[in-house]
Backbone as numpy.savetxt, mean C-alpha at the origin, in Angstrom:
# Nx Ny Nz CAx CAy CAz Cx Cy Cz
7.54 -10.84 -12.85 6.42 -10.70 -12.68 6.20 -9.43 -13.72
4.87 -9.63 -13.65 4.44 -8.08 -14.42 4.62 -6.94 -13.95
4.17 -6.04 -14.06 3.07 -4.76 -13.35 2.18 -4.17 -14.64
1.30 -4.18 -14.31 0.44 -3.16 -15.25 -0.51 -2.17 -14.31
-1.61 -1.64 -15.12 -2.44 -0.57 -14.82 -3.37 -1.50 -13.97
-3.72 -0.83 -12.62 -5.41 -1.37 -12.31 -6.61 -0.99 -13.40
-7.21 -1.62 -13.60 -8.89 -1.54 -14.07 -9.57 -1.86 -13.15
-11.04 -1.05 -13.52 -12.01 -1.63 -12.91 -12.37 -3.25 -13.07
-11.40 -3.96 -13.68 -11.80 -5.21 -14.04 -11.20 -6.15 -12.32
-10.53 -5.58 -11.71 -9.28 -5.65 -10.66 -10.34 -5.70 -9.23
-11.32 -4.60 -9.41 -11.65 -4.45 -8.41 -11.63 -5.67 -7.25
-12.31 -7.09 -7.71 -12.38 -8.31 -7.15 -11.31 -8.38 -6.95
-10.47 -8.86 -7.31 -9.40 -9.04 -6.86 -8.29 -9.14 -6.36
-8.53 -7.77 -6.05 -8.00 -6.32 -5.01 -8.44 -6.81 -3.60
-10.05 -6.61 -3.65 -10.75 -6.63 -2.17 -10.23 -8.11 -1.84
-9.74 -8.93 -2.67 -9.90 -10.58 -1.87 -8.41 -9.91 -1.72
-7.45 -9.75 -2.20 -6.54 -9.41 -1.84 -5.91 -8.75 -0.36
-6.44 -7.91 0.17 -6.89 -7.14 1.48 -7.83 -7.97 2.02
-9.05 -9.16 1.46 -9.68 -10.10 2.75 -8.38 -10.66 3.28
-7.63 -11.29 2.07 -6.43 -12.43 2.93 -5.33 -12.08 3.99
-5.04 -10.34 3.46 -3.99 -9.74 4.48 -5.17 -9.60 5.31
-6.19 -9.10 5.73 -7.02 -9.62 7.07 -7.46 -10.27 7.93
-7.62 -11.55 6.91 -7.70 -13.03 8.03 -6.11 -13.50 8.11
-4.91 -13.29 7.48 -3.82 -13.58 7.73 -3.20 -12.33 9.52
-3.33 -11.29 9.06 -3.16 -10.44 10.17 -4.42 -10.97 11.42
-5.32 -11.27 11.53 -5.89 -11.45 12.20 -5.82 -13.02 12.95
-5.47 -13.73 12.29 -4.93 -15.07 13.08 -3.84 -15.27 13.76
-3.07 -13.68 13.99 -2.05 -13.69 13.94 -2.00 -12.57 15.74
-3.69 -12.26 15.12 -3.91 -11.68 16.58 -3.86 -9.75 16.10
-3.13 -9.88 14.79 -2.50 -8.19 14.77 -3.30 -7.48 14.03
-5.21 -7.42 14.63 -6.17 -6.55 13.78 -5.94 -4.90 14.18
-4.49 -4.50 15.07 -4.72 -3.02 15.08 -4.68 -2.27 13.51
-3.98 -2.83 12.13 -3.78 -2.31 10.62 -4.96 -1.75 9.91
-6.05 -3.23 10.00 -7.20 -3.10 8.76 -8.32 -3.59 10.05
-8.17 -4.18 11.18 -9.34 -4.13 11.13 -9.44 -5.77 11.28
-10.32 -6.53 11.69 -10.80 -7.81 11.71 -11.66 -8.59 10.39
-12.54 -6.99 9.59 -13.02 -8.09 8.94 -13.02 -7.97 7.68
-13.56 -8.75 6.77 -13.01 -8.88 5.39 -13.42 -7.26 4.37
-12.58 -6.67 3.12 -13.05 -5.92 2.86 -14.35 -6.00 1.74
-14.37 -7.51 1.34 -15.58 -7.19 0.53 -16.60 -7.56 1.28
-17.60 -6.75 1.03 -19.03 -6.65 1.37 -19.26 -5.70 2.38
-18.15 -4.77 2.27 -17.94 -3.25 3.33 -18.11 -1.91 2.33
-19.21 -1.90 2.34 -19.47 -0.69 1.40 -18.35 0.37 1.17
-17.99 0.55 2.25 -16.92 2.18 2.44 -15.46 1.26 1.64
-14.95 0.13 2.03 -13.60 -0.50 1.09 -13.91 -0.71 0.13
-15.13 -1.59 -0.58 -15.54 -1.43 -1.94 -15.37 0.06 -2.85
-16.62 1.35 -1.97 -15.88 2.37 -2.99 -14.15 2.95 -2.93
-13.97 2.47 -1.98 -12.50 3.38 -1.61 -11.45 1.94 -2.76
-11.36 0.74 -3.34 -10.72 0.14 -3.91 -11.71 0.62 -5.62
-12.76 0.99 -5.70 -13.29 1.48 -6.69 -13.05 2.56 -7.20
-12.32 3.65 -5.94 -12.23 5.10 -6.72 -10.30 4.66 -7.15
-9.93 3.94 -6.80 -8.61 3.43 -6.90 -8.46 2.92 -8.19
-9.59 2.33 -8.80 -9.48 1.11 -9.99 -10.26 2.26 -11.24
-10.48 3.40 -10.72 -10.62 4.47 -12.19 -10.06 5.69 -11.46
-8.71 5.50 -10.81 -8.22 6.93 -10.61 -6.98 6.74 -11.43
-6.51 5.79 -11.96 -5.44 6.05 -12.81 -3.85 5.57 -12.02
-3.96 5.48 -10.70 -2.71 5.13 -9.91 -2.76 3.97 -9.47
-4.10 3.20 -10.07 -3.64 1.50 -9.45 -2.62 0.54 -10.75
-1.82 0.07 -9.75 -1.08 -1.11 -10.52 -1.22 -2.19 -10.24
-1.24 -3.27 -10.60 -0.96 -4.50 -10.16 0.65 -5.33 -10.54
0.53 -6.16 -9.93 1.56 -7.24 -9.87 1.21 -8.22 -10.27
2.19 -9.14 -11.21 1.20 -10.67 -11.32 2.48 -11.21 -11.53
2.08 -12.79 -10.85 3.12 -13.83 -10.98 2.21 -15.11 -11.89
2.67 -15.56 -12.89 2.08 -16.23 -13.80 0.99 -16.04 -13.94
0.55 -14.60 -13.88 -0.71 -14.33 -14.62 -1.63 -14.17 -13.67
-1.17 -14.15 -12.40 -2.31 -13.96 -11.62 -1.81 -12.52 -11.03
-2.92 -12.29 -10.28 -2.57 -11.22 -9.31 -2.19 -11.51 -8.25
-0.81 -10.74 -7.78 -0.12 -11.00 -6.82 0.41 -10.14 -5.39
-0.48 -8.64 -6.14 0.05 -7.23 -5.36 -0.41 -5.99 -5.92
-0.84 -4.96 -5.03 -1.03 -4.02 -6.05 -1.26 -2.87 -5.40
-0.17 -2.16 -6.12 0.44 -0.44 -5.07 -0.89 0.67 -5.77
-1.34 1.69 -5.15 -1.82 2.84 -5.09 -0.76 3.89 -5.64
-0.64 5.23 -6.17 0.03 5.66 -6.16 -0.45 7.11 -6.60
-0.40 8.37 -6.03 -1.23 9.71 -6.39 -0.78 10.52 -4.85
-1.58 11.51 -5.00 -1.38 12.17 -3.56 -1.29 12.12 -2.28
-0.48 12.77 -1.73 -0.91 12.02 0.42 -2.02 12.18 0.57
-2.54 11.52 1.63 -3.32 10.73 2.61 -3.59 12.87 3.17
-4.71 13.04 3.40 -5.01 14.47 4.33 -4.29 14.38 5.47
-4.41 13.70 6.21 -3.62 12.97 7.73 -2.60 13.01 8.14
-1.43 13.61 6.79 -0.29 13.25 7.45 0.16 15.05 6.92
1.09 15.15 7.38 1.76 16.62 7.33 2.57 16.67 6.02
1.71 17.41 5.06 2.01 17.94 3.47 3.62 17.62 3.17
4.14 17.47 2.26 5.06 17.86 2.20 6.11 18.89 0.95
7.44 19.04 1.81 7.53 19.99 1.25 8.03 20.71 0.37
7.58 19.47 -1.09 8.38 19.74 -2.79 7.98 18.74 -3.04
7.49 18.70 -4.66 6.75 17.75 -4.88 6.76 16.51 -4.80
5.91 15.81 -4.58 6.27 13.95 -4.18 5.24 13.24 -5.15
5.51 11.86 -5.36 4.44 10.79 -5.30 4.33 10.09 -4.11
3.09 9.61 -3.47 2.74 9.13 -2.72 2.26 7.64 -2.46
2.63 6.40 -1.86 1.95 5.54 -2.03 0.61 5.04 -0.71
-0.89 5.11 -1.76 -1.56 5.41 -1.03 -1.81 4.45 0.21
-1.57 3.12 -0.78 -2.05 1.94 -0.65 -1.00 0.91 -1.23
-0.99 0.00 -0.31 0.14 -1.56 -1.09 -0.58 -2.44 -0.04
-0.94 -3.67 -0.83 -1.41 -5.21 -0.39 -0.85 -6.26 -0.98
-0.40 -7.05 -0.51 0.30 -8.27 -1.17 -0.47 -9.66 -1.09
-1.05 -10.29 -2.29 -1.94 -11.43 -1.96 -1.34 -12.64 -1.26
-1.37 -13.32 -0.24 -0.10 -14.50 0.89 -0.35 -15.87 -0.12
-0.84 -15.54 -0.87 -0.66 -17.27 -1.93 1.01 -16.82 -2.36
1.36 -15.66 -2.56 2.40 -15.03 -3.08 3.56 -14.26 -2.73
3.50 -14.66 -1.14 4.30 -14.53 -0.10 5.83 -14.89 -0.31
6.64 -14.32 0.21 8.38 -14.58 -0.34 8.88 -14.51 -1.51
8.46 -13.89 -2.71 8.58 -13.33 -3.41 8.71 -12.43 -3.84
8.72 -11.33 -2.96 9.61 -9.94 -2.77 8.61 -9.03 -4.18
6.84 -9.24 -4.16 5.94 -8.42 -5.05 5.82 -7.17 -4.04
5.59 -7.00 -2.84 5.45 -5.49 -2.36 6.93 -4.65 -2.57
8.01 -5.26 -2.68 9.63 -4.78 -2.77 9.12 -4.79 -4.44
9.10 -5.20 -5.09 9.05 -5.22 -6.94 8.24 -3.75 -6.95
6.66 -3.54 -6.40 5.84 -2.67 -6.28 6.57 -1.32 -6.08
6.86 -1.22 -4.72 7.57 -0.28 -3.75 8.87 0.29 -5.19
9.29 -0.29 -5.84 10.84 -0.07 -6.45 9.76 0.04 -8.12
8.85 -0.53 -8.18 7.92 0.71 -9.22 7.52 1.50 -9.06
7.28 2.25 -7.91 6.79 3.48 -7.36 7.92 3.97 -7.44
9.02 3.88 -7.14 9.66 4.50 -7.18 10.31 5.02 -8.72
10.39 4.03 -9.38 10.56 4.13 -11.10 9.45 5.41 -11.69
8.51 4.95 -10.96 7.33 6.23 -10.99 7.67 7.67 -11.18
8.07 7.81 -9.45 8.65 9.03 -9.04 9.64 9.36 -9.81
10.51 8.76 -10.92 12.08 9.36 -11.38 11.40 9.71 -12.29
10.16 9.14 -13.17 9.49 9.11 -14.65 9.19 10.35 -14.52
8.12 10.85 -13.34 7.73 12.08 -13.05 8.63 13.01 -12.58
10.01 12.90 -12.82 10.77 14.24 -12.50 10.46 14.31 -10.68
10.27 13.16 -10.23 9.88 13.71 -8.77 10.93 13.54 -7.73
11.90 13.87 -6.74 12.55 13.78 -6.20 11.96 12.76 -4.86
10.77 12.66 -4.08 10.30 12.32 -3.26 9.11 11.25 -3.34
9.44 10.00 -2.71 8.06 8.91 -2.75 8.12 9.04 -1.41
6.95 9.36 -0.62 6.69 8.85 0.72 5.35 7.89 0.65
5.51 7.39 1.90 4.14 6.48 2.39 4.34 6.23 3.93
2.98 6.02 4.18 2.81 6.26 5.84 2.24 4.54 5.84
2.21 4.24 7.02 1.26 2.91 7.01 1.73 2.55 9.18
1.03 1.42 9.09 0.48 0.84 10.53 1.97 0.83 11.46
1.75 1.51 12.49 2.68 1.53 13.23 2.97 1.05 14.85
1.84 0.18 14.93 1.49 -0.36 15.85 2.34 -2.08 16.01
1.74 -2.56 17.44 2.28 -3.61 17.45 3.66 -3.90 17.67
3.93 -4.99 17.01 5.67 -5.01 17.13 6.26 -3.73 16.28
6.05 -2.75 15.14 6.89 -1.93 14.55 7.21 -3.18 13.14
6.91 -4.10 12.89 7.05 -4.70 11.73 6.73 -4.47 10.36
5.72 -3.96 10.49 5.97 -2.60 9.07 6.47 -1.62 8.76
6.69 -1.09 9.74 7.69 0.10 9.72 9.49 -0.10 9.31
9.92 -1.68 9.68 10.77 -1.63 9.49 11.11 -2.38 8.43
9.59 -3.14 7.60 9.78 -3.51 6.33 9.82 -2.44 5.32
9.02 -1.59 5.50 9.83 -0.42 4.25 11.13 0.18 5.01
11.19 0.10 6.05 12.54 0.62 6.02 13.72 -0.61 4.90
13.54 -1.09 5.03 14.26 -2.65 4.26 14.03 -2.49 3.38
13.02 -1.38 2.65 12.93 -0.97 1.49 13.01 0.28 0.99
14.14 0.21 1.97 14.71 1.55 1.28 14.28 3.36 2.16
13.34 3.02 2.50 12.55 4.08 2.97 12.77 4.66 4.48
12.90 5.66 5.17 13.80 6.80 6.51 12.14 7.15 7.12
12.41 6.90 7.80 11.20 7.42 8.78 10.95 8.74 9.10
10.56 9.55 9.13 9.61 11.00 8.74 9.11 11.32 9.85
8.27 10.85 10.69 7.30 11.48 11.77 6.35 10.60 11.63
5.84 10.07 12.51 4.75 9.34 13.89 4.18 10.18 13.89
2.30 9.17 13.70 1.55 10.48 13.80 0.06 9.26 14.28
-0.71 9.74 14.65 -1.97 9.02 15.06 -3.49 9.62 14.51
-4.05 8.59 13.79 -5.71 8.97 13.50 -6.42 8.40 14.25
-6.88 9.17 15.40 -7.67 8.45 16.25 -6.73 7.29 17.17
-7.11 5.84 17.38 -6.54 6.02 18.48 -4.88 5.04 17.04
-5.43 5.13 16.28 -4.70 4.29 14.86 -3.24 4.96 15.20
-2.45 4.14 15.70 -0.76 4.76 15.41 -0.37 4.69 13.66
0.64 5.71 13.59 1.02 5.69 12.17 2.62 6.29 11.83
3.11 5.59 11.18 4.33 6.22 10.93 4.36 6.72 9.23
4.80 7.95 9.16 5.11 9.13 7.99 6.86 8.67 7.44
7.12 7.89 6.42 8.56 7.71 5.73 8.90 8.23 4.52
9.61 7.82 4.15 10.19 8.93 2.53 11.38 8.13 1.92
11.68 8.14 1.16 12.38 7.83 0.24 12.94 8.67 -1.40
14.40 8.52 -1.44 14.62 9.29 -2.23 15.01 8.02 -3.74
13.87 8.51 -4.82 13.91 7.48 -5.95 15.50 7.72 -6.16
């Protein structure tokens, strides 16, 4: 697997990854995380991915030359409690379902930890959807993260987690 910086040319591929993830979640009745509508064609979602692509924090994992996952690193979202020390924050993580079972997400999270270490940062944080059966929180825990604090944004239940790189 190869990880490289994302570019504006990756916007369609990243939108497609989110579309596939939303379709997969929706087919399983799990619409609480990202809803049940594709990101492609949604102006707010397209603007979000475009900002990531131009912001310098987007990284793509490739398998066999094909985009397999995307992680976005940067500052913490404004809806989470500020960190007590300098940090690197995982703003987004998505994997292409066609590459399921190949540890794409875990590899991207390890890449984020490496990026934090290279920047001299001892804290990597992420937040995620904490509803339904809590499988997403458990996934991040399996990747070395520890629960820090639950929170809600409107009706959306979230969990803030941290990892020491």
